[in-house]
Short mmCIF file of C-alpha atoms in Angstrom, two decimals:
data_model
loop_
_atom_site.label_atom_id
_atom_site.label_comp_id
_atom_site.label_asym_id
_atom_site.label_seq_id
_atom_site.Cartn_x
_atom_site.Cartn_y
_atom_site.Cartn_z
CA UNK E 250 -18.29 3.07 -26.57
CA UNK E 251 -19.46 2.68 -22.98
CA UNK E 252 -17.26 -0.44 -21.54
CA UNK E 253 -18.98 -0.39 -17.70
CA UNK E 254 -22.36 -0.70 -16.70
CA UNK E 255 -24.02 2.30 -14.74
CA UNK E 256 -24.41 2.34 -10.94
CA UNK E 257 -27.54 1.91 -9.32
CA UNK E 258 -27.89 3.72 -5.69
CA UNK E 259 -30.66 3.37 -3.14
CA UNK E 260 -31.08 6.65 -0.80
CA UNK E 261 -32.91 5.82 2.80
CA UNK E 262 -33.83 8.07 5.54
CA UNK E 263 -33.14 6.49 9.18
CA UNK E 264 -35.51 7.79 11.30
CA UNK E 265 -36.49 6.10 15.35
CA UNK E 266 -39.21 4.66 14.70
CA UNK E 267 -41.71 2.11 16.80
CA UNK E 268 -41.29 -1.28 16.90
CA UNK E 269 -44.05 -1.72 14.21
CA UNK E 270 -42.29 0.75 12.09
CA UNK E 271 -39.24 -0.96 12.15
CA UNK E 272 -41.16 -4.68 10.82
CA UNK E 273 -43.12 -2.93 8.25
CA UNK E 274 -39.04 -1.66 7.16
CA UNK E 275 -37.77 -4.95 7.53
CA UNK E 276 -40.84 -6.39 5.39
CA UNK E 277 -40.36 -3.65 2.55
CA UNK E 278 -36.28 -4.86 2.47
CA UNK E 279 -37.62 -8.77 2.01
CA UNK E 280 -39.60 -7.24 -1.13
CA UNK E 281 -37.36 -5.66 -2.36
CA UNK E 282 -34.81 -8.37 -2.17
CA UNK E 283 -37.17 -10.69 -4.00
CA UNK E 284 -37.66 -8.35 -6.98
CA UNK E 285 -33.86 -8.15 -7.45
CA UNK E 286 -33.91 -12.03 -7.41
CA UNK E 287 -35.04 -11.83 -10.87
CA UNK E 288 -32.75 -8.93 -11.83
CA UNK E 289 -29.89 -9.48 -14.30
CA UNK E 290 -26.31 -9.10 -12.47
CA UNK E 291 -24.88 -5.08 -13.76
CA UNK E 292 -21.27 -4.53 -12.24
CA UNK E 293 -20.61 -1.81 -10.92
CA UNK E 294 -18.09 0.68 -12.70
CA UNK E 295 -14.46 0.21 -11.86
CA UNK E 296 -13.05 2.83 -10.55
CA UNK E 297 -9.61 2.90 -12.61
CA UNK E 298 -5.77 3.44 -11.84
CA UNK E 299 -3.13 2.27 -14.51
CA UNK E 300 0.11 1.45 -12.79
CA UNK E 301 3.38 0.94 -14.28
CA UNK E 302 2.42 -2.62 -15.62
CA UNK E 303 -1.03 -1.27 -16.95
CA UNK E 304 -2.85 -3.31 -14.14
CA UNK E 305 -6.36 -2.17 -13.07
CA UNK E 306 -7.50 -1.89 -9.66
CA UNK E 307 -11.02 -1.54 -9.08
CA UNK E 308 -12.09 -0.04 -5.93
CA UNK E 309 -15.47 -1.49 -5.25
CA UNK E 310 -18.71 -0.32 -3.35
CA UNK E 311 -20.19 -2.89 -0.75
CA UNK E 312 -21.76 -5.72 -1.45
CA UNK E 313 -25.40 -5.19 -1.63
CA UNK E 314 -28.35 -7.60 -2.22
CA UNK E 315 -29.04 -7.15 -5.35
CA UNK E 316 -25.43 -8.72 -6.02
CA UNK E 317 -25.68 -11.14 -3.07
CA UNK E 318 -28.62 -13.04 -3.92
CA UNK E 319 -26.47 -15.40 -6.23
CA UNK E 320 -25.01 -16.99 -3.32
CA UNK E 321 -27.61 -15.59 -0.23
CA UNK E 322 -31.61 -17.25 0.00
CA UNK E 323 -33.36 -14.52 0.20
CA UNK E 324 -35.63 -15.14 3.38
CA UNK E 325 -39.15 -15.12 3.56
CA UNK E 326 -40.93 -12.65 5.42
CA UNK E 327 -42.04 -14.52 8.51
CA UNK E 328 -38.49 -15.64 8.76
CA UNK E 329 -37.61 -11.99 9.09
CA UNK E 330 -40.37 -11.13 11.26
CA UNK E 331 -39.17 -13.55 14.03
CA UNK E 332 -35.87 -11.82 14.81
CA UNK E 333 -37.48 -8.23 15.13
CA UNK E 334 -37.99 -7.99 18.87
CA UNK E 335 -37.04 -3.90 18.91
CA UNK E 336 -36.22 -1.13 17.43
CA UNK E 337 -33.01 0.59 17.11
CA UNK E 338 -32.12 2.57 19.83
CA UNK E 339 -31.41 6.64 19.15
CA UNK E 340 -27.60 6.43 19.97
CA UNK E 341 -27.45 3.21 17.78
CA UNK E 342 -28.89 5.02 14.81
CA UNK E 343 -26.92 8.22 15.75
CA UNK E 344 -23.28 6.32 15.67
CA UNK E 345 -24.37 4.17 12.72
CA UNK E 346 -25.24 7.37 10.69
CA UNK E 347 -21.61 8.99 11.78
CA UNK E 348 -19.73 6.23 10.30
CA UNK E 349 -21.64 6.02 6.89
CA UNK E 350 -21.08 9.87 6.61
CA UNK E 351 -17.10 9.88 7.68
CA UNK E 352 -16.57 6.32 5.12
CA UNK E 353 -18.51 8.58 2.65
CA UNK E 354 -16.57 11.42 2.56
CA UNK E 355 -13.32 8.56 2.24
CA UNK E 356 -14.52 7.37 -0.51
CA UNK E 357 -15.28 10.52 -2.17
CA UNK E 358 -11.98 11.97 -1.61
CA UNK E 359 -9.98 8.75 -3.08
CA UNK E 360 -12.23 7.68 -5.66
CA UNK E 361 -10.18 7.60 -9.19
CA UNK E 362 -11.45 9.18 -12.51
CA UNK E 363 -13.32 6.01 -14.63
CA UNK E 364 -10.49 5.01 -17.38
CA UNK E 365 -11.81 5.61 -20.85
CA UNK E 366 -10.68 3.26 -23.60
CA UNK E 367 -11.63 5.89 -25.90
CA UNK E 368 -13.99 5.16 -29.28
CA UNK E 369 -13.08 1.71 -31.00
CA UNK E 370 -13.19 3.32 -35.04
CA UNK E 371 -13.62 -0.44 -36.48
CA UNK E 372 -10.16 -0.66 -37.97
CA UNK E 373 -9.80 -3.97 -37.21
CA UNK E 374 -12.47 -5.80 -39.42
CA UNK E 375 -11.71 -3.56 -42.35
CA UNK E 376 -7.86 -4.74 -41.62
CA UNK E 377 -9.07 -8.26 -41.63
CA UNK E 378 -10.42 -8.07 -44.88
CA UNK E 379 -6.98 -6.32 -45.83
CA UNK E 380 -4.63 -8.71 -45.01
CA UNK E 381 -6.52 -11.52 -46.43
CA UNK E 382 -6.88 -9.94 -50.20
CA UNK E 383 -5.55 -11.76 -53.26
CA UNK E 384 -5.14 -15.05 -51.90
CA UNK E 385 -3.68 -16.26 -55.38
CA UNK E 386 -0.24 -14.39 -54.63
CA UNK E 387 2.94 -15.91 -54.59
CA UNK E 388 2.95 -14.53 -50.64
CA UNK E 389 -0.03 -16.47 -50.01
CA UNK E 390 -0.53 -16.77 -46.13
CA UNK E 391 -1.57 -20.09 -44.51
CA UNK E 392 -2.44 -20.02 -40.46
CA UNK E 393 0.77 -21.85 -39.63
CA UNK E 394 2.76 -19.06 -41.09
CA UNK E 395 4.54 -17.24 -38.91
CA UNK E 396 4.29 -19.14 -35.66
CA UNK E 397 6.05 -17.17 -33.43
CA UNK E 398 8.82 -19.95 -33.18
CA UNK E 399 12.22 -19.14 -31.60
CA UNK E 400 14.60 -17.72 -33.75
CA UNK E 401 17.52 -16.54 -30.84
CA UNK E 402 19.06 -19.10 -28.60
CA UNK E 403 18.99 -18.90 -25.14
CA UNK E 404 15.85 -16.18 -25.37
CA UNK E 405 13.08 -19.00 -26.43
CA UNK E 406 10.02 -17.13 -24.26
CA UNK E 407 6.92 -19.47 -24.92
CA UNK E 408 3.93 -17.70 -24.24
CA UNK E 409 2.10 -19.31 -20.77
CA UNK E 410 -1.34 -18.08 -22.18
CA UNK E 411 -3.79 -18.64 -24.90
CA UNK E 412 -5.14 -15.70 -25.79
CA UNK E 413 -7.48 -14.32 -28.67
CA UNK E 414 -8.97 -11.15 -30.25
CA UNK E 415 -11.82 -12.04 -28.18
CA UNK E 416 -11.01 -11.65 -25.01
CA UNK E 417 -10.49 -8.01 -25.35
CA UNK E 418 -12.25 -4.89 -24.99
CA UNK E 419 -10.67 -2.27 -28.00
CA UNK E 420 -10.78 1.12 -27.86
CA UNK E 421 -9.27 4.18 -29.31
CA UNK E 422 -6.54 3.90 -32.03
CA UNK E 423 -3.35 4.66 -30.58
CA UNK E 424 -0.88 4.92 -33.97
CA UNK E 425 -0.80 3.62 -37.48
CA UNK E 426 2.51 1.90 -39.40
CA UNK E 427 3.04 0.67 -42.58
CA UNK E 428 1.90 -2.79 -41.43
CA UNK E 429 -0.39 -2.40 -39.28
CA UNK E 430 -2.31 -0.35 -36.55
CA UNK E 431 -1.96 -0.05 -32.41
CA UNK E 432 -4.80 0.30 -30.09
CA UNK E 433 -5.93 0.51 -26.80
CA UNK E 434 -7.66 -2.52 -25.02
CA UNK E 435 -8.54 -4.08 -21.96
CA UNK E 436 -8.67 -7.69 -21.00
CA UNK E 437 -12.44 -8.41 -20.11
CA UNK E 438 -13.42 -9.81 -17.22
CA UNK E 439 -13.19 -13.52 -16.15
CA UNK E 440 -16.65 -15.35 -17.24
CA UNK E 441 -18.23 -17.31 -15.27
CA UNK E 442 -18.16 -14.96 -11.88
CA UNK E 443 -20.29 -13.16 -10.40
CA UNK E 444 -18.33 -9.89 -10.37
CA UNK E 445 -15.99 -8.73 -13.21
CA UNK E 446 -12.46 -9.95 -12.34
CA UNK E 447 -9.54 -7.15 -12.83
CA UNK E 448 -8.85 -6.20 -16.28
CA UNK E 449 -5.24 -4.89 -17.81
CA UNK E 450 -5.41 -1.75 -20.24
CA UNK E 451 -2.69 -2.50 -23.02
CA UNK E 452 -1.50 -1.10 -26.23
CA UNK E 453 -2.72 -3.91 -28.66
CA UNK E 454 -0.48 -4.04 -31.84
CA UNK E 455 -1.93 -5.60 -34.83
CA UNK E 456 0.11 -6.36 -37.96
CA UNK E 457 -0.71 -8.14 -41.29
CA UNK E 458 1.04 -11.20 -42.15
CA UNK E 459 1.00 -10.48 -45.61
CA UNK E 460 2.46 -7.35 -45.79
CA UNK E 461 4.92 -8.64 -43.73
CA UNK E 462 6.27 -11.42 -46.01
CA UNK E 463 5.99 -9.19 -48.88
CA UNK E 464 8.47 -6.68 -47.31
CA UNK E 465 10.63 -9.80 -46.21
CA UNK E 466 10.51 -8.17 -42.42
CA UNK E 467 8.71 -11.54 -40.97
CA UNK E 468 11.97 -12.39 -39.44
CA UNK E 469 12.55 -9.20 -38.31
CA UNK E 470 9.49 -9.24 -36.66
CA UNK E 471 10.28 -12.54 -35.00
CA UNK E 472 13.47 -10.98 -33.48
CA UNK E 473 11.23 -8.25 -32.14
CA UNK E 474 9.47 -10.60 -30.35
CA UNK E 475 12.11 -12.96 -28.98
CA UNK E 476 14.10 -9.86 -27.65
CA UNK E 477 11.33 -7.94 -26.25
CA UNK E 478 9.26 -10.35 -24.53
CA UNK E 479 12.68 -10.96 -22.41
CA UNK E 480 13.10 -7.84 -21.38
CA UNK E 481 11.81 -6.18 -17.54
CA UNK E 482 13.36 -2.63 -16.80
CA UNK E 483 11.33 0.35 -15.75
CA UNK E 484 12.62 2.31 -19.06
CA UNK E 485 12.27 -0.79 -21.74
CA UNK E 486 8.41 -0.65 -22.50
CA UNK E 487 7.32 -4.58 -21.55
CA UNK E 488 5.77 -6.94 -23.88
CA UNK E 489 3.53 -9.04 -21.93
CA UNK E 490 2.55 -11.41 -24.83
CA UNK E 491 1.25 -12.12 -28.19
CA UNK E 492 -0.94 -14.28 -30.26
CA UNK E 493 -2.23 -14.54 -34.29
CA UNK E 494 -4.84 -15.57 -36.18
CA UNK E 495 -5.46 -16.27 -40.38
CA UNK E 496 -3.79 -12.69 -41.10
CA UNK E 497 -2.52 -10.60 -38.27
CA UNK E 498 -0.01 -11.09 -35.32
CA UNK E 499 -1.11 -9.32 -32.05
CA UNK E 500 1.08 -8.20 -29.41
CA UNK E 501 0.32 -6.51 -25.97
CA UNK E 502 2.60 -4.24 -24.96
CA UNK E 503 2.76 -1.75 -21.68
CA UNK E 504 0.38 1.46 -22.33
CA UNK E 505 2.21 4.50 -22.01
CA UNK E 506 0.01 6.93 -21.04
CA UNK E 507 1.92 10.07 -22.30
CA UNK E 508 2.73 8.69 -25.75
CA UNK E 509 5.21 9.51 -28.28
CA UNK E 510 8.24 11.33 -26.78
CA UNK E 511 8.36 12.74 -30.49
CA UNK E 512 4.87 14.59 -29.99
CA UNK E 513 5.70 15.90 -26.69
CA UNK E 514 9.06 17.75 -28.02
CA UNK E 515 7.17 18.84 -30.85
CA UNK E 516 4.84 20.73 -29.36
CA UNK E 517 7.63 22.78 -27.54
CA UNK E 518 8.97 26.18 -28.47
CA UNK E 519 11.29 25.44 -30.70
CA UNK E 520 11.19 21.81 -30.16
CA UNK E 521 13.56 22.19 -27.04
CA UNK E 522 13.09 20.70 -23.80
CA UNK E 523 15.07 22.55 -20.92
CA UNK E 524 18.50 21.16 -19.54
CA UNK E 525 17.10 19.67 -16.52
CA UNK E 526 14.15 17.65 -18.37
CA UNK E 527 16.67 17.12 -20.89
CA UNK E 528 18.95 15.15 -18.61
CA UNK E 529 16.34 13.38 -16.37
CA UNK E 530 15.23 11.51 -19.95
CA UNK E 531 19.10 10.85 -20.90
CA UNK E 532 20.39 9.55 -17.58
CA UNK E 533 16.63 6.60 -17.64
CA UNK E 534 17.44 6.04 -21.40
CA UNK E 535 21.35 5.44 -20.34
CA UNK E 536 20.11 3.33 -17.68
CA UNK E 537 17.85 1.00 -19.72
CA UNK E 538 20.89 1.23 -22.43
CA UNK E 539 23.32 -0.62 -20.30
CA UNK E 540 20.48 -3.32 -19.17
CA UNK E 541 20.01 -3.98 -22.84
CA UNK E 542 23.78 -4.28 -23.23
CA UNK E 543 24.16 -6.27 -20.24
CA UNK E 544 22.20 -8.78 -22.12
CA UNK E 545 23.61 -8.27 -25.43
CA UNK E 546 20.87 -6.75 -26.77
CA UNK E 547 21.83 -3.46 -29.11
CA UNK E 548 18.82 -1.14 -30.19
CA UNK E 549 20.72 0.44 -33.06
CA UNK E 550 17.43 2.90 -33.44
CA UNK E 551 17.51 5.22 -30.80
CA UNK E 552 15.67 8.35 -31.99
CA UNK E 553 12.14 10.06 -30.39
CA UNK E 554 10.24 8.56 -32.34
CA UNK E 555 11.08 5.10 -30.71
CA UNK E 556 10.53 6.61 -26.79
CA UNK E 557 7.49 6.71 -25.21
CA UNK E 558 6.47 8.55 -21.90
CA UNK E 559 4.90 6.74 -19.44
CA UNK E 560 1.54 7.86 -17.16
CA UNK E 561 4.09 9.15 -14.47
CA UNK E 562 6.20 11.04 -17.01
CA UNK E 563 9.34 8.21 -17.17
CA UNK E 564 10.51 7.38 -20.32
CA UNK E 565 10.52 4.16 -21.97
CA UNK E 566 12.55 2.22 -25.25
CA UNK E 567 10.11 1.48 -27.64
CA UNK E 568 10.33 -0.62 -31.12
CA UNK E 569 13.32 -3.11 -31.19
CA UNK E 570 12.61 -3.95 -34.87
CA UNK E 571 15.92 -3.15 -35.69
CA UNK E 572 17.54 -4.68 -32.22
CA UNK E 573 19.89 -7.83 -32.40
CA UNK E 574 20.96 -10.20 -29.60
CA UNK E 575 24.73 -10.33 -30.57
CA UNK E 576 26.77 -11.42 -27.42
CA UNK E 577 30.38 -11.05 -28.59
CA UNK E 578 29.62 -10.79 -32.35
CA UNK E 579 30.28 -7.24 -34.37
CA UNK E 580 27.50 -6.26 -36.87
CA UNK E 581 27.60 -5.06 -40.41
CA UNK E 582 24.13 -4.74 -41.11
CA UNK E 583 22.88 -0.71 -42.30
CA UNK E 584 20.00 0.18 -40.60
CA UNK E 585 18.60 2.69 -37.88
CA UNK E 586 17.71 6.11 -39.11
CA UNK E 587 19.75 8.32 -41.59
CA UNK E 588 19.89 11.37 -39.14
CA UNK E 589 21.26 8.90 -36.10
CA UNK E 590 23.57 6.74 -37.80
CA UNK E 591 27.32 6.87 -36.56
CA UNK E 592 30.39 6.80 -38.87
CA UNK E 593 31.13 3.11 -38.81
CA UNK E 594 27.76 2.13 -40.06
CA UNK E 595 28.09 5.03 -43.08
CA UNK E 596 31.60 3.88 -44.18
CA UNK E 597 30.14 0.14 -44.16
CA UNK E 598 32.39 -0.85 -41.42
CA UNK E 599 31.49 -3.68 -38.49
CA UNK E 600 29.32 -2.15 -35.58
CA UNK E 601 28.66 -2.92 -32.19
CA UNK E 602 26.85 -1.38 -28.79
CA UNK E 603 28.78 1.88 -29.54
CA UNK E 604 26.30 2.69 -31.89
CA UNK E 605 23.71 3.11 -29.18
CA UNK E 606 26.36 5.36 -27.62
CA UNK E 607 26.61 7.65 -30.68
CA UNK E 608 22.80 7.87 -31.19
CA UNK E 609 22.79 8.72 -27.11
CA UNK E 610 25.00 11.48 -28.27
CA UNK E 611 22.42 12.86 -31.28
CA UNK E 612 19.41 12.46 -29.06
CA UNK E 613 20.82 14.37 -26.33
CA UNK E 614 21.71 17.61 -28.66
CA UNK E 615 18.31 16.83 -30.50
CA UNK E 616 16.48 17.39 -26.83
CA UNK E 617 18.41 20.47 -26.40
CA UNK E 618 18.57 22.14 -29.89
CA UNK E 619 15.19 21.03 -31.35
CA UNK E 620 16.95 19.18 -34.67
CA UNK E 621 19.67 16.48 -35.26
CA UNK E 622 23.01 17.55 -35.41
CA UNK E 623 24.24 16.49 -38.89
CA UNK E 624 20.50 17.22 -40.67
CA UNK E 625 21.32 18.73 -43.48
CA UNK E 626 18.54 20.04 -46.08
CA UNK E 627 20.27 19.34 -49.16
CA UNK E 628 20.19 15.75 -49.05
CA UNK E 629 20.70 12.62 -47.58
CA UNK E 630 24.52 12.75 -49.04
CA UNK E 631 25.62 16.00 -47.64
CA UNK E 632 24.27 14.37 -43.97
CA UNK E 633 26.44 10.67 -44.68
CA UNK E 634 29.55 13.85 -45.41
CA UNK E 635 28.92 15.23 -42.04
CA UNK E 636 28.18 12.10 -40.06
CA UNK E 637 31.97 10.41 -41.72
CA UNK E 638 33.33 13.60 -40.58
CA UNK E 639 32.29 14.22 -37.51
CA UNK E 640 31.48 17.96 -38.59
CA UNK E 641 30.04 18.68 -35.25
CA UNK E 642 29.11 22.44 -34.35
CA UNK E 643 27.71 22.64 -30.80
CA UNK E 644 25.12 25.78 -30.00
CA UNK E 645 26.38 28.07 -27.59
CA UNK E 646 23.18 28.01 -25.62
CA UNK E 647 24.31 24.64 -24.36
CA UNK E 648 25.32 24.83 -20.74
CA UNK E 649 29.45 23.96 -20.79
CA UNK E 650 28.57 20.65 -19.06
CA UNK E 651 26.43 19.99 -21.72
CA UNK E 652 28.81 20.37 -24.37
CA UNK E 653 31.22 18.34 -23.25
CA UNK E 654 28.82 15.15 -22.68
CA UNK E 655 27.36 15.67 -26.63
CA UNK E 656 31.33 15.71 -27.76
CA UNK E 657 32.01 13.06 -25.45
CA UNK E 658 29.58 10.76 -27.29
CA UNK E 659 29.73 12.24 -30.84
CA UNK E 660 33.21 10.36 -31.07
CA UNK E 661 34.88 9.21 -34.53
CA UNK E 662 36.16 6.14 -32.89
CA UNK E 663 33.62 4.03 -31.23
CA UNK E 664 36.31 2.81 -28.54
CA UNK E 665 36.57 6.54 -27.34
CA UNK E 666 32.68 7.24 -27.00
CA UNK E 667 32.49 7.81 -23.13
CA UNK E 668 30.70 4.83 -21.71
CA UNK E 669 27.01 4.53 -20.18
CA UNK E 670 28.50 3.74 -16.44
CA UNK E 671 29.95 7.37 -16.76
CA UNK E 672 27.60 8.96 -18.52
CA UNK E 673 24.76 8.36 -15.41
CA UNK E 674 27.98 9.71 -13.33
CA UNK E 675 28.64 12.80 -15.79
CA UNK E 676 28.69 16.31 -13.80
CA UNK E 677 25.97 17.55 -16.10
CA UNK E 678 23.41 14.29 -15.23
CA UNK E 679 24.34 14.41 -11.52
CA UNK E 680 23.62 17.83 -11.47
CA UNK E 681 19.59 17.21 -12.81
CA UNK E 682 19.53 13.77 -11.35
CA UNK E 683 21.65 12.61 -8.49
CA UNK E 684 20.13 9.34 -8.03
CA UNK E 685 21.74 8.54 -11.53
CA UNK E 686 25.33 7.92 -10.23
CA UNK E 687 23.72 5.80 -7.57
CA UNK E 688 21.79 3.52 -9.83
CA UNK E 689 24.71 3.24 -12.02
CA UNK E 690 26.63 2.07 -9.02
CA UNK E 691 24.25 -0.71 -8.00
CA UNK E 692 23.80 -1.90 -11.47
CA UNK E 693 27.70 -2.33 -11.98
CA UNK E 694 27.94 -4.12 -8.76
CA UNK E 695 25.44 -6.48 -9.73
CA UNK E 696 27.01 -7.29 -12.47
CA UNK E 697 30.63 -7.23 -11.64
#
């Protein structure tokens, strides 16, 4: 699907010419700024960089006069004719030539690659028709339900724009769920300009009403929202709004241009990324850890499957389904993932934001060993055996630094699981990323 219009160039050869040379020039310009008068406007194609917000800058060619006659008379010929009195000297043409050729070869060398949305493959009218099946149901949908109303006090985050499946462009698919599909879009440009305004790429999430209310998750959905619409850190992937319609809830959230940290370890040798990769991705996911927990906010789902990799290779939380804004309140719900679920939550005990600590602990020996540390292949029992008893057996491969950070968060009692302020100072994170200690620092004396 071609989102930009092509670009039209005119080539001219400057020449010293006679003064009658130069009117007859100046009298084929008037011409053809008359035909492009009645010329539809055609943008010119952005040239497109995705920073960390997934804002578009366009870096745009001159103004010509096929784009300038909106706003410019074009003059008539004897107007033109009056204020030729001479030609352009040889030096005058020589320096003018000079600086098209030096801007040219600027532009050339920082012009960006075009940013392709990818194929749109439709999914979203055959959804449509999905989510609005069997309207006799006793989870009958109206367009009131699910409203996006606050549901957390103190993070009520109205949205300041009315927006609409409209006023994007859709490309590629990104991902499917169970309820629902993610895709990549672009806000079109502002109407009623004369140039395209700039556009955001986003990852557009579409779920189904429906489905939602018949898996009683609509509330869970609504905490999503409330939490993550709150939330600005580098490593916490933003949520810059949302908006529904009859049968789906849309929310645009920050493009991550390298996807699924789960894909990228998977395609590995044996699913293992090296020490110093390794900790670089621990010490930002510690980081964004203790902003969540500054706010109260626990994830309680941790895993690779919920990190995503941004265009410049940082990492960033993902999916706070199962999150919950609990300031001074323990927990008892079960939820998270079998394979990352700490003791407390397996014996059906109270929880709180040492479970993020414990699944800190699993991820980190997942990045380094390729597979979970209490997976077991016999069944989901034998793993809620070895989770209760902490039947830990560390690979000898792991560097002794890394060892003892693993056992230091793989800890039976969550009051002994070594905190995130010390694990961005541990010796085996300093050693991969020294700025770690430093951030750590700043964020605990902002907070003090």
């Amino acid at each position: 699907m071609s989102l930009s219009s092509g670009d039209r160039t005119q080539k001219s050869n400057t020449k010293p010419h006679t003064g009658a040379t130069a009117l007859a020039n100046t009298t084929w310009l008037a011409s053809q700024q008359r035909k492009a008068a009645h010329q539809p406007f055609q943008p010119r194609p952005l040239k497109m960089v995705a920073n960390m917000e997934g804002k578009i800058t366009g870096a745009r060619a001159p103004l010509t006069s096929r784009q300038a006659v909106g706003n410019t008379p074009v003059k008539k010929p004897e107007q033109v004719e009056k204020k030729v009195t001479r030609a352009p000297s040889l030096t005058s043409l020589r320096v003018r030539d000079e600086k098209k050729y030096t801007s040219a070869q600027a532009t050339a060398r920082h012009v960006e690659p075009q940013f392709d949305l990818g194929h749109y493959d439709g999914g979203l009218e055959r959804d449509e028709n999905k989510g609005r099946r069997d309207t006799t149901s006793k989870a009958k949908v109206d367009s009131d339900t699910l409203a996006m109303d606050s549901s957390l006090n103190g993070l009520n985050h109205q949205p300041t724009k009315q927006w609409s499946l409209a006023q994007f462009e859709i490309g590629r698919p990104l991902g499917k769920g169970k309820f629902g599909r993610v895709y990549l879009a672009r806000t079109k440009p502002t109407s009623g300009t004369q140039a395209p305004q700039q556009g955001y790429v986003v990852a557009l999430k579409c779920v189904y009403k429906k489905e939602l209310i018949e898996n009683k998750v609509d509330l869970q959905l609504r905490r999503e929202i409330e939490i993550q619409m709150n939330l600005r850190h580098p490593n916490v992937l933003r949520m810059f709004g949302y908006f529904h319609d009859h049968g789906r809830i849309f929310m645009m959230l920050e493009f991550a241009g390298r996807g699924e940290l789960f894909k990228i370890l998977s395609k590995l040798p044996n699913r293992r990324f090296d020490e110093a990769t390794a900790a670089r991705y621990i010490a930002q996911i510690a980081d964004a850890l203790q902003y969540l927990h500054s706010k109260h906010i626990i994830h309680r789902d941790i895993k690779p499957e919920n990190l995503l990799v941004g265009i410049r290779g940082e990492v960033k939380i993902a999916d706070f389904g199962w999150s919950v804004h609990a300031p001074g309140n323990r927990r008892a719900t079960l939820c998270g993932t079998l394979d990352y679920l700490p003791p407390e939550m397996v014996e059906g005990k109270t929880h709180s934001v040492a479970v993020d600590l414990w699944a800190m602990g699993v991820l980190t020996y997942e990045f380094l060993e390729g597979v979970p540390p209490f997976e077991e292949l016999s069944g989901a029992s034998m793993t809620y055996k070895r989770i209760a008893a902490v039947d830990l057996h560390v690979p000898s491969h792991f560097s002794e630094e890394a060892k003892d950070l693993v056992r230091s968060l793989l800890r039976y009692n969550p009051a002994e699981r070594l905190p995130l302020s010390k694990v961005l100072r541990h010796p085996w994170i300093a050693r991969h990323d020294p700025q770690a200690a430093t951030r750590a620092a700043r964020f605990t004396l902002e907070h003090d």
